[in-house]
Amino acid sequence: MRAATAVLLLRLGGRRATGSCCSTGWRGSSLPPSSVAFCTHRSRRHLSSMKIASGGTGNGSEIAWRDDLSVPCSSPAVVADCGSRNFHGDEFSILSWNVLSQTSEQANEPYSYRGIELVPPRPWEHRVPQILRTVRTTDADVVCLQEVSADTFLADLLPPLEADGGYVGLVQKGKGRYPAVATLWKSDRFTLDASSHRSRTMTAVLREVGSGHKLAVVNCHLEGHPHKSFARVTQMHHALRDTSAKYSHHGLVVCGDFNCEVHSSALSAYLGWGSVPRNSGILEWGRSVPAEAAEVPSHQYNLTSAYPPELTREHPFNFFTYCRLPGRPGAGLDQAWYTDGPLARVALRRLFSSDEQRVAVLERGIPSEGWPSDHVPIGCVLRWRASGSKGKEMEDLRLSSQTQSDNTNRTAAEVLAEASELLAACPFSSDEERREFDYVTSNVPGLPEKGKPSPEQIAQLADRRIRRDKLLASATDEAQQILQRVLKLRKEALKLKQ
C-alpha cells in the first residue's frame, strides 16, 4: 500500500485555504503565487499572529524537530566504533538546499517586481561563508546542494568542507555553464559505490561504513516552469527507472528543489502512489494536471515525504521553503522522500530558528543580508529499520532482470521527453548555435509523407544535412555527444509512432 500522506494530498489537493485578502495571477518567469494568495501589504502584526504551534510545527508538534542534524551515539554496541565522530549505528541524516546560482545573480543593484522593491543577492564571495556556516552547523551526514556551478563548487565549497568537515563530494556532469547539483557525504560514514548523471538529477549510491548498507541518493533540480508538471514527472521517472534497474541499493532518498508544492502536484502523486491516477482532479499551481502525466510508467518504490504534505497545505506561511517575493512564500517546493519500510523518519530539520526569523523572511523576502539563498534548507534524520536485526539481511531494491525486461518498451512520448530533457541540458557555446540546431532539425515545409519531394524541398533537405554535419563537427565533445543522442532518440520516437 502506498503512503497514506499521498492519499491525503490527492483527496484534498488543490483546495484553497480561506482568508486571503487578494489574489493575483502568475505572469513571467517567476514562480506563481502559493495556492493561498497573500497580500504583500499585510502588516507585521498580522504576520506575527500566524504563530508556529508547540514544537515549532504548526500542526506537527508530534514530530521531533532539530536545528542541527548531527546523529549522536546512543547505542552501546556502536559507541566503541564512533571514534572522533558521534553517530548512532543505524541512523544517518540528509540536508538539502538550493543555494542560488552563482552565475545568474551577479547584478548588485535594486530591482522591482510589480512595484515591490527587492534587494538583489550579495555577491558570491559574501554568500560563501554563510553557506559554509549553515552546512557545518547542521552537520548532516549527506548534503545535497542545487544551483551550484562546477567551478565554484570545486573551488569554494568542497575544499573547506573537506578540510574541516570530513566531506567528500560529487558534482553533476554535463552541465557546462548551467547550474548543477552536487552531493557531499561524510567520508567516515559513507563511500561512493556508483553514480549516475542526468540533465535534472544526479544519483549517488553510497555504501555505509560498517554495515555495508547501500543508500541511493537522488539529488534533483527539476523543471522550473509551473505549467510543466508532465516534464517534472518524466524527469523523476527517468531517475527512478535508472536507479532501480542499474544499481544495488537497500534504501532510497529523493530530495532537492522540485519546483512544485508537496501537498498538491502531479509529482507528489507519482512519488506517493507510484503513478499519476487518471482523472485524479489534482491541481498544480491552480491548473489541472495534464492527462499525459498518467501515461508515465509507474515506479516500484514505496515512498513517503519526510515533511508531511498536510503541514504545507494547512500552514503555508509556516512551512515554506522559498520566498523570493515579500509575503509570497512557496510552500514545500524543496522536498525529501524516502523508502518507507527499509527506512524510518526519526527527526526533521526546523525550517526557522524562531518565529521572529520566519516573520522577517515573509516580510522582506530572501535572499537578504543574513540569508544567502532564496530557498530554505531542509533536512531529516532517518533510521535503517532492519539494521539491528540479527541474521536479517536488508532487501536489495534493485529490480530483477525479469522485471526490467517488462519495462523496456517505451512510448514515443517517453522517448521524446528524454530527448527534450537532454537538449535542455546541452551546453551550447552560444544562442546562435542553439538556433542553428533548431533549424537543421526542423521539418521542411510541405514535405510529403509519401511521394517525391519537389526540387526546392530536396535542396532544403540537403542544406539542413550539410549544416547539421558542420554544426556537430564544430560543437564541443560534450555537446556533440548530447546532440547525437537527441537525434537518435527523435528517430526512435518516429519509428514508434509509425
Short mmCIF file of C-alpha atoms in Angstrom, two decimals:
data_model
loop_
_atom_site.label_atom_id
_atom_site.label_comp_id
_atom_site.label_asym_id
_atom_site.label_seq_id
_atom_site.Cartn_x
_atom_site.Cartn_y
_atom_site.Cartn_z
CA MET A 1 0.00 0.00 0.00
CA ARG A 2 1.30 3.46 -0.87
CA ALA A 3 1.92 6.11 1.74
CA ALA A 4 -1.14 7.49 3.50
CA THR A 5 0.15 11.01 3.09
CA ALA A 6 -0.14 10.69 -0.68
CA VAL A 7 -3.78 9.61 -0.34
CA LEU A 8 -4.43 12.63 1.83
CA LEU A 9 -2.84 15.10 -0.56
CA LEU A 10 -4.82 13.72 -3.50
CA ARG A 11 -8.12 13.88 -1.67
CA LEU A 12 -7.52 17.44 -0.51
CA GLY A 13 -5.09 18.65 -3.16
CA GLY A 14 -5.88 21.98 -4.72
CA ARG A 15 -8.37 23.05 -2.06
CA ARG A 16 -7.71 26.68 -1.26
CA ALA A 17 -7.47 27.91 2.27
CA THR A 18 -9.73 30.81 3.18
CA GLY A 19 -8.87 34.22 4.47
CA SER A 20 -6.75 35.62 1.67
CA CYS A 21 -7.22 39.31 1.15
CA CYS A 22 -6.29 39.43 -2.51
CA SER A 23 -5.27 37.19 -5.37
CA THR A 24 -3.03 37.72 -8.34
CA GLY A 25 -2.35 35.64 -11.40
CA TRP A 26 1.07 34.33 -12.34
CA ARG A 27 2.99 36.05 -15.11
CA GLY A 28 6.53 35.92 -16.35
CA SER A 29 9.24 33.51 -15.31
CA SER A 30 8.92 33.85 -11.54
CA LEU A 31 7.13 31.23 -9.52
CA PRO A 32 3.35 31.69 -9.28
CA PRO A 33 1.61 32.63 -6.05
CA SER A 34 1.07 29.96 -3.44
CA SER A 35 -2.35 28.30 -3.55
CA VAL A 36 -3.19 30.65 -0.71
CA ALA A 37 -2.98 34.21 -2.04
CA PHE A 38 -1.10 36.58 0.23
CA CYS A 39 -1.17 40.37 0.14
CA THR A 40 2.25 41.91 0.42
CA HIS A 41 0.80 44.88 2.28
CA ARG A 42 -0.20 42.79 5.29
CA SER A 43 1.09 44.30 8.49
CA ARG A 44 3.75 42.89 10.75
CA ARG A 45 1.07 42.49 13.39
CA HIS A 46 -0.91 40.23 11.06
CA LEU A 47 2.19 38.23 10.14
CA SER A 48 3.14 37.79 13.77
CA SER A 49 -0.29 36.39 14.54
CA MET A 50 0.49 33.34 12.39
CA LYS A 51 2.32 31.64 15.21
CA ILE A 52 4.03 28.30 14.96
CA ALA A 53 2.44 25.91 17.41
CA SER A 54 4.11 23.73 20.01
CA GLY A 55 7.41 22.34 18.79
CA GLY A 56 7.63 24.91 16.01
CA THR A 57 5.46 22.89 13.66
CA GLY A 58 2.02 24.40 13.36
CA ASN A 59 0.16 21.08 13.25
CA GLY A 60 3.23 18.87 13.67
CA SER A 61 4.05 19.00 17.36
CA GLU A 62 4.32 15.21 17.39
CA ILE A 63 7.36 15.44 15.09
CA ALA A 64 10.86 15.61 16.53
CA TRP A 65 12.33 18.90 15.25
CA ARG A 66 16.03 19.73 15.31
CA ASP A 67 18.15 22.75 14.50
CA ASP A 68 21.09 20.51 13.59
CA LEU A 69 21.19 17.03 12.09
CA SER A 70 24.17 15.55 13.92
CA VAL A 71 23.49 11.96 14.91
CA PRO A 72 24.73 11.22 18.46
CA CYS A 73 25.88 7.90 19.84
CA SER A 74 23.06 6.27 21.77
CA SER A 75 23.64 2.57 21.20
CA PRO A 76 26.28 0.93 23.46
CA ALA A 77 27.00 -1.54 20.69
CA VAL A 78 28.40 1.16 18.41
CA VAL A 79 29.93 3.63 20.88
CA ALA A 80 33.32 1.97 20.58
CA ASP A 81 33.25 2.46 16.80
CA CYS A 82 32.35 6.14 16.86
CA GLY A 83 35.93 7.38 17.00
CA SER A 84 36.09 11.14 16.57
CA ARG A 85 32.56 11.20 15.21
CA ASN A 86 29.43 10.72 17.31
CA PHE A 87 26.85 8.76 15.40
CA HIS A 88 24.20 6.17 16.04
CA GLY A 89 24.94 2.98 14.11
CA ASP A 90 21.57 2.74 12.38
CA GLU A 91 20.81 6.46 11.85
CA PHE A 92 22.03 8.99 9.30
CA SER A 93 20.99 12.48 8.26
CA ILE A 94 20.34 14.35 5.00
CA LEU A 95 20.47 18.10 4.28
CA SER A 96 19.10 19.53 1.02
CA TRP A 97 19.44 23.17 -0.08
CA ASN A 98 19.18 25.23 -3.23
CA VAL A 99 22.00 27.72 -2.59
CA LEU A 100 21.07 30.04 -5.51
CA SER A 101 23.02 30.11 -8.74
CA GLN A 102 26.35 31.91 -8.57
CA THR A 103 26.20 32.97 -12.23
CA SER A 104 22.64 34.25 -12.76
CA GLU A 105 22.54 36.65 -9.83
CA GLN A 106 25.53 38.92 -10.32
CA ALA A 107 23.83 42.32 -10.55
CA ASN A 108 24.20 44.32 -7.38
CA GLU A 109 21.51 46.91 -7.98
CA PRO A 110 17.98 47.07 -6.53
CA TYR A 111 15.22 45.86 -8.80
CA SER A 112 11.44 45.63 -8.55
CA TYR A 113 8.64 43.18 -9.22
CA ARG A 114 5.12 44.60 -9.67
CA GLY A 115 6.15 47.71 -7.81
CA ILE A 116 7.86 45.81 -4.98
CA GLU A 117 11.44 46.95 -4.44
CA LEU A 118 13.71 43.94 -4.00
CA VAL A 119 17.31 43.77 -2.88
CA PRO A 120 19.46 41.50 -5.07
CA PRO A 121 21.64 38.78 -3.57
CA ARG A 122 25.01 39.80 -2.27
CA PRO A 123 27.99 38.77 -4.42
CA TRP A 124 29.01 35.12 -4.28
CA GLU A 125 32.15 35.79 -2.23
CA HIS A 126 29.94 37.21 0.55
CA ARG A 127 27.47 34.33 0.42
CA VAL A 128 30.02 31.50 0.52
CA PRO A 129 30.87 31.90 4.25
CA GLN A 130 27.16 31.88 5.13
CA ILE A 131 26.56 28.73 3.12
CA LEU A 132 29.56 27.01 4.67
CA ARG A 133 28.46 28.01 8.16
CA THR A 134 24.99 26.54 7.64
CA VAL A 135 26.35 23.25 6.31
CA ARG A 136 28.87 22.98 9.16
CA THR A 137 26.42 23.77 11.96
CA THR A 138 23.79 21.43 10.52
CA ASP A 139 26.41 18.65 10.45
CA ALA A 140 24.44 16.28 8.22
CA ASP A 141 25.96 13.01 7.04
CA VAL A 142 24.84 13.66 3.45
CA VAL A 143 24.43 17.12 1.89
CA CYS A 144 22.58 17.71 -1.39
CA LEU A 145 23.03 21.13 -2.98
CA GLN A 146 21.24 22.58 -6.00
CA GLU A 147 22.15 25.54 -8.25
CA VAL A 148 25.90 25.25 -7.93
CA SER A 149 28.41 25.64 -10.74
CA ALA A 150 31.10 23.00 -11.05
CA ASP A 151 33.87 25.60 -10.83
CA THR A 152 32.67 27.35 -7.67
CA PHE A 153 31.73 24.06 -6.02
CA LEU A 154 35.20 22.61 -6.56
CA ALA A 155 36.98 25.85 -5.66
CA ASP A 156 34.88 27.44 -2.90
CA LEU A 157 32.69 24.82 -1.25
CA LEU A 158 34.28 21.38 -1.39
CA PRO A 159 37.83 22.22 -0.15
CA PRO A 160 36.82 23.87 3.17
CA LEU A 161 34.13 21.26 3.84
CA GLU A 162 36.62 18.51 3.11
CA ALA A 163 39.28 20.08 5.32
CA ASP A 164 37.26 20.78 8.45
CA GLY A 165 34.08 18.74 7.96
CA GLY A 166 35.37 15.45 6.61
CA TYR A 167 33.20 15.67 3.48
CA VAL A 168 33.93 14.34 0.03
CA GLY A 169 31.69 15.16 -2.87
CA LEU A 170 30.49 14.78 -6.41
CA VAL A 171 29.17 17.44 -8.81
CA GLN A 172 26.80 16.74 -11.67
CA LYS A 173 28.50 16.13 -15.00
CA GLY A 174 27.49 17.56 -18.35
CA LYS A 175 26.01 20.84 -17.10
CA GLY A 176 28.63 23.15 -18.60
CA ARG A 177 27.76 26.71 -17.67
CA TYR A 178 24.34 25.73 -16.33
CA PRO A 179 23.64 25.36 -12.59
CA ALA A 180 24.24 21.82 -11.41
CA VAL A 181 23.53 19.72 -8.34
CA ALA A 182 26.24 18.46 -6.00
CA THR A 183 26.19 15.77 -3.32
CA LEU A 184 28.60 15.53 -0.38
CA TRP A 185 28.91 12.88 2.31
CA LYS A 186 30.96 12.31 5.45
CA SER A 187 33.86 10.08 4.47
CA ASP A 188 33.74 8.23 7.79
CA ARG A 189 30.09 7.34 7.25
CA PHE A 190 29.85 6.51 3.54
CA THR A 191 31.88 5.63 0.48
CA LEU A 192 30.78 6.11 -3.12
CA ASP A 193 29.65 2.89 -4.77
CA ALA A 194 28.26 4.26 -8.08
CA SER A 195 26.81 7.39 -9.64
CA SER A 196 24.50 8.39 -12.49
CA HIS A 197 24.17 11.84 -14.09
CA ARG A 198 21.09 13.09 -15.93
CA SER A 199 20.14 16.60 -17.01
CA ARG A 200 17.98 17.35 -13.95
CA THR A 201 19.08 14.73 -11.44
CA MET A 202 22.19 13.01 -10.12
CA THR A 203 22.14 9.70 -8.28
CA ALA A 204 24.90 8.72 -5.85
CA VAL A 205 24.85 5.21 -4.41
CA LEU A 206 26.59 5.41 -1.03
CA ARG A 207 27.82 2.39 0.91
CA GLU A 208 27.60 2.84 4.67
CA VAL A 209 30.85 2.17 6.51
CA GLY A 210 30.50 -0.77 8.86
CA SER A 211 27.03 -2.09 7.94
CA GLY A 212 27.60 -2.14 4.18
CA HIS A 213 24.06 -0.87 3.59
CA LYS A 214 23.75 0.89 0.26
CA LEU A 215 21.81 4.13 0.12
CA ALA A 216 20.80 5.60 -3.25
CA VAL A 217 20.50 9.40 -3.03
CA VAL A 218 18.77 11.12 -5.96
CA ASN A 219 19.59 14.85 -5.90
CA CYS A 220 17.11 16.84 -8.03
CA HIS A 221 16.59 20.26 -9.51
CA LEU A 222 13.50 19.68 -11.62
CA GLU A 223 11.84 21.70 -14.37
CA GLY A 224 11.02 25.17 -13.08
CA HIS A 225 8.13 26.30 -15.29
CA PRO A 226 4.97 25.99 -13.18
CA HIS A 227 2.87 24.66 -16.07
CA LYS A 228 5.27 21.82 -16.98
CA SER A 229 4.12 19.23 -14.48
CA PHE A 230 4.47 16.46 -17.07
CA ALA A 231 8.15 17.31 -17.52
CA ARG A 232 8.79 17.07 -13.76
CA VAL A 233 7.12 13.66 -13.55
CA THR A 234 9.06 12.43 -16.59
CA GLN A 235 12.37 13.64 -15.16
CA MET A 236 11.67 11.81 -11.91
CA HIS A 237 10.60 8.67 -13.76
CA HIS A 238 13.88 8.55 -15.66
CA ALA A 239 15.92 8.93 -12.46
CA LEU A 240 13.98 6.23 -10.58
CA ARG A 241 13.97 3.89 -13.58
CA ASP A 242 17.74 4.10 -13.93
CA THR A 243 18.35 3.69 -10.21
CA SER A 244 16.07 0.69 -9.82
CA ALA A 245 17.42 -1.02 -12.94
CA LYS A 246 21.15 -0.42 -12.62
CA TYR A 247 22.23 -0.23 -9.00
CA SER A 248 22.16 -2.47 -5.98
CA HIS A 249 20.72 -0.48 -3.04
CA HIS A 250 18.83 -1.08 0.19
CA GLY A 251 17.26 2.33 0.68
CA LEU A 252 16.42 5.37 -1.44
CA VAL A 253 16.24 9.09 -0.66
CA VAL A 254 14.97 11.56 -3.27
CA CYS A 255 15.48 15.21 -2.39
CA GLY A 256 16.07 18.65 -3.84
CA ASP A 257 14.24 21.54 -5.47
CA PHE A 258 11.13 20.00 -7.04
CA ASN A 259 9.57 23.33 -8.16
CA CYS A 260 6.08 22.16 -7.18
CA GLU A 261 4.20 22.04 -3.90
CA VAL A 262 4.37 18.79 -1.99
CA HIS A 263 0.70 18.87 -0.98
CA SER A 264 -0.80 19.22 -4.46
CA SER A 265 1.13 18.21 -7.56
CA ALA A 266 1.43 15.51 -10.18
CA LEU A 267 4.91 14.70 -8.94
CA SER A 268 3.76 14.10 -5.35
CA ALA A 269 1.07 11.79 -6.69
CA TYR A 270 3.65 9.97 -8.77
CA LEU A 271 6.08 9.59 -5.88
CA GLY A 272 3.46 8.66 -3.27
CA TRP A 273 1.25 6.38 -5.36
CA GLY A 274 3.77 5.08 -7.87
CA SER A 275 1.92 6.69 -10.79
CA VAL A 276 -0.38 9.61 -11.54
CA PRO A 277 -4.01 8.41 -11.43
CA ARG A 278 -6.24 9.09 -14.42
CA ASN A 279 -8.92 11.73 -13.92
CA SER A 280 -7.49 12.47 -10.48
CA GLY A 281 -8.60 16.10 -10.33
CA ILE A 282 -5.20 17.11 -8.94
CA LEU A 283 -4.41 20.80 -9.24
CA GLU A 284 -0.84 22.00 -9.57
CA TRP A 285 -0.31 25.75 -9.26
CA GLY A 286 -4.05 26.17 -9.77
CA ARG A 287 -4.14 24.22 -13.05
CA SER A 288 -5.37 20.71 -13.73
CA VAL A 289 -2.61 18.17 -14.23
CA PRO A 290 -2.43 17.17 -17.92
CA ALA A 291 -3.76 13.75 -18.83
CA GLU A 292 -0.41 12.74 -20.33
CA ALA A 293 1.08 12.60 -16.80
CA ALA A 294 -0.96 9.44 -16.22
CA GLU A 295 0.88 7.80 -19.13
CA VAL A 296 4.27 7.97 -17.41
CA PRO A 297 5.24 4.41 -16.39
CA SER A 298 4.96 3.62 -12.70
CA HIS A 299 7.87 3.11 -10.31
CA GLN A 300 8.38 0.28 -7.85
CA TYR A 301 9.26 2.19 -4.66
CA ASN A 302 7.12 2.78 -1.59
CA LEU A 303 7.99 6.42 -0.95
CA THR A 304 6.92 8.79 1.82
CA SER A 305 7.51 12.52 2.12
CA ALA A 306 9.69 13.35 5.12
CA TYR A 307 7.77 16.61 5.65
CA PRO A 308 4.07 15.64 5.84
CA PRO A 309 2.09 17.30 3.00
CA GLU A 310 -0.67 18.42 5.34
CA LEU A 311 1.76 20.81 7.03
CA THR A 312 2.34 22.86 3.87
CA ARG A 313 -1.28 22.63 2.80
CA GLU A 314 -2.76 23.79 6.10
CA HIS A 315 0.07 26.13 7.21
CA PRO A 316 1.68 27.55 4.04
CA PHE A 317 3.08 30.56 5.93
CA ASN A 318 4.81 28.36 8.50
CA PHE A 319 6.19 25.60 6.30
CA PHE A 320 7.57 27.30 3.21
CA THR A 321 10.96 26.76 1.62
CA TYR A 322 11.02 29.58 -0.93
CA CYS A 323 10.22 33.28 -0.51
CA ARG A 324 11.78 35.42 -3.24
CA LEU A 325 8.96 37.96 -3.07
CA PRO A 326 7.94 39.51 0.26
CA GLY A 327 4.77 37.88 1.56
CA ARG A 328 4.64 35.30 -1.24
CA PRO A 329 6.07 32.02 0.11
CA GLY A 330 6.32 28.80 -1.85
CA ALA A 331 5.16 26.00 0.43
CA GLY A 332 7.08 22.76 0.14
CA LEU A 333 8.98 23.36 -3.11
CA ASP A 334 12.06 21.73 -1.58
CA GLN A 335 11.29 18.15 -0.66
CA ALA A 336 12.76 14.92 0.69
CA TRP A 337 11.20 11.49 0.14
CA TYR A 338 12.43 8.13 1.44
CA THR A 339 11.58 4.45 1.06
CA ASP A 340 9.14 3.67 3.85
CA GLY A 341 9.97 0.15 5.01
CA PRO A 342 13.75 0.00 4.80
CA LEU A 343 13.91 3.48 6.33
CA ALA A 344 12.02 5.33 9.06
CA ARG A 345 11.95 9.02 9.86
CA VAL A 346 13.48 9.98 13.19
CA ALA A 347 13.50 13.80 13.05
CA LEU A 348 13.15 16.80 10.76
CA ARG A 349 15.23 19.94 10.44
CA ARG A 350 13.45 23.01 11.76
CA LEU A 351 12.96 25.47 8.89
CA PHE A 352 13.41 28.60 11.01
CA SER A 353 15.26 29.15 14.27
CA SER A 354 12.44 31.29 15.67
CA ASP A 355 9.06 32.69 14.80
CA GLU A 356 10.66 36.13 14.54
CA GLN A 357 13.02 34.84 11.86
CA ARG A 358 10.13 33.34 9.91
CA VAL A 359 8.18 36.60 10.04
CA ALA A 360 11.23 38.57 8.92
CA VAL A 361 11.66 36.30 5.90
CA LEU A 362 7.99 36.72 4.99
CA GLU A 363 8.18 40.49 5.32
CA ARG A 364 11.40 41.08 3.39
CA GLY A 365 11.82 38.05 1.18
CA ILE A 366 15.11 36.23 0.64
CA PRO A 367 17.99 36.29 -0.12
CA SER A 368 18.85 39.03 2.32
CA GLU A 369 21.81 40.33 4.29
CA GLY A 370 21.80 37.32 6.60
CA TRP A 371 20.29 34.73 4.25
CA PRO A 372 22.42 33.71 1.24
CA SER A 373 19.73 32.00 -0.86
CA ASP A 374 16.10 32.40 -1.88
CA HIS A 375 15.46 28.87 -0.56
CA VAL A 376 15.28 27.48 2.97
CA PRO A 377 17.40 24.38 3.72
CA ILE A 378 15.51 21.23 4.66
CA GLY A 379 16.72 18.01 6.24
CA CYS A 380 15.87 14.86 8.13
CA VAL A 381 17.32 12.10 10.26
CA LEU A 382 16.47 8.60 9.03
CA ARG A 383 16.99 5.16 10.51
CA TRP A 384 17.57 1.76 8.93
CA ARG A 385 14.70 -0.36 10.22
CA ALA A 386 16.34 -3.78 9.97
CA SER A 387 19.95 -2.94 10.71
CA GLY A 388 19.75 -4.23 14.27
CA SER A 389 18.00 -7.50 13.43
CA LYS A 390 20.35 -10.42 13.89
CA GLY A 391 20.70 -12.63 10.85
CA LYS A 392 18.35 -10.47 8.77
CA GLU A 393 19.74 -9.07 5.56
CA MET A 394 18.41 -5.90 4.00
CA GLU A 395 16.40 -6.44 0.84
CA ASP A 396 18.06 -5.23 -2.36
CA LEU A 397 15.71 -2.78 -4.10
CA ARG A 398 17.29 -3.28 -7.50
CA LEU A 399 14.78 -4.67 -9.98
CA SER A 400 15.23 -8.25 -11.11
CA SER A 401 16.19 -8.82 -14.74
CA GLN A 402 12.69 -10.13 -15.48
CA THR A 403 11.05 -7.01 -14.09
CA GLN A 404 13.48 -4.87 -16.07
CA SER A 405 12.54 -6.64 -19.29
CA ASP A 406 8.89 -5.83 -18.64
CA ASN A 407 9.77 -2.13 -18.61
CA THR A 408 11.93 -1.93 -21.71
CA ASN A 409 9.13 -0.99 -24.12
CA ARG A 410 8.76 2.77 -24.14
CA THR A 411 6.24 5.00 -25.83
CA ALA A 412 7.13 7.68 -28.36
CA ALA A 413 6.15 10.33 -25.81
CA GLU A 414 8.64 8.93 -23.30
CA VAL A 415 11.44 8.86 -25.85
CA LEU A 416 10.73 12.43 -26.96
CA ALA A 417 10.59 13.57 -23.33
CA GLU A 418 14.07 12.16 -22.74
CA ALA A 419 15.31 13.91 -25.88
CA SER A 420 13.87 17.23 -24.68
CA GLU A 421 15.45 16.74 -21.26
CA LEU A 422 18.87 16.15 -22.81
CA LEU A 423 18.53 19.09 -25.18
CA ALA A 424 17.67 21.42 -22.30
CA ALA A 425 20.96 20.43 -20.62
CA CYS A 426 23.14 20.68 -23.72
CA PRO A 427 26.00 23.20 -23.20
CA PHE A 428 25.67 25.15 -26.44
CA SER A 429 28.52 27.61 -26.91
CA SER A 430 26.11 30.37 -27.95
CA ASP A 431 22.46 31.15 -28.61
CA GLU A 432 23.31 31.17 -32.30
CA GLU A 433 24.49 27.56 -32.07
CA ARG A 434 21.22 26.58 -30.40
CA ARG A 435 19.19 28.34 -33.13
CA GLU A 436 21.27 26.58 -35.77
CA PHE A 437 20.43 23.21 -34.24
CA ASP A 438 16.74 24.10 -34.19
CA TYR A 439 16.94 24.97 -37.89
CA VAL A 440 18.84 21.89 -39.09
CA THR A 441 16.41 19.61 -37.26
CA SER A 442 13.25 21.44 -38.34
CA ASN A 443 10.83 19.97 -40.85
CA VAL A 444 10.86 21.19 -44.45
CA PRO A 445 7.51 22.91 -45.05
CA GLY A 446 5.07 20.88 -47.14
CA LEU A 447 7.30 17.80 -47.31
CA PRO A 448 5.02 14.89 -48.35
CA GLU A 449 4.90 11.80 -46.14
CA LYS A 450 4.74 9.70 -49.29
CA GLY A 451 5.85 10.56 -52.77
CA LYS A 452 8.75 12.53 -54.23
CA PRO A 453 9.75 15.90 -52.75
CA SER A 454 9.96 18.91 -55.03
CA PRO A 455 13.39 20.12 -56.24
CA GLU A 456 13.14 23.05 -53.82
CA GLN A 457 12.40 20.70 -50.92
CA ILE A 458 15.30 18.45 -51.89
CA ALA A 459 17.60 21.49 -51.84
CA GLN A 460 16.31 22.45 -48.38
CA LEU A 461 16.90 18.90 -47.09
CA ALA A 462 20.47 18.95 -48.44
CA ASP A 463 21.11 22.35 -46.85
CA ARG A 464 19.92 21.12 -43.47
CA ARG A 465 22.06 17.98 -43.70
CA ILE A 466 25.22 19.90 -44.62
CA ARG A 467 24.72 22.48 -41.90
CA ARG A 468 23.89 19.74 -39.36
CA ASP A 469 27.14 17.91 -40.07
CA LYS A 470 29.06 21.19 -39.83
CA LEU A 471 27.38 22.02 -36.52
CA LEU A 472 28.18 18.64 -34.97
CA ALA A 473 31.80 18.85 -36.18
CA SER A 474 32.31 22.26 -34.57
CA ALA A 475 30.50 21.53 -31.27
CA THR A 476 32.38 20.62 -28.12
CA ASP A 477 32.76 16.90 -27.38
CA GLU A 478 30.20 17.14 -24.59
CA ALA A 479 27.63 18.97 -26.73
CA GLN A 480 28.26 16.67 -29.68
CA GLN A 481 27.51 13.55 -27.66
CA ILE A 482 24.30 15.02 -26.31
CA LEU A 483 23.10 16.24 -29.71
CA GLN A 484 23.81 12.90 -31.35
CA ARG A 485 21.83 11.20 -28.61
CA VAL A 486 18.95 13.65 -29.15
CA LEU A 487 18.90 12.91 -32.87
CA LYS A 488 18.92 9.17 -32.20
CA LEU A 489 16.04 9.44 -29.73
CA ARG A 490 13.97 11.51 -32.13
CA LYS A 491 14.48 8.90 -34.83
CA GLU A 492 13.48 6.18 -32.38
CA ALA A 493 10.31 8.10 -31.46
CA LEU A 494 9.42 8.49 -35.14
CA LYS A 495 9.61 4.72 -35.62
CA LEU A 496 7.43 4.12 -32.57
CA LYS A 497 4.74 6.43 -33.98
CA GLN A 498 4.57 4.50 -37.24
#
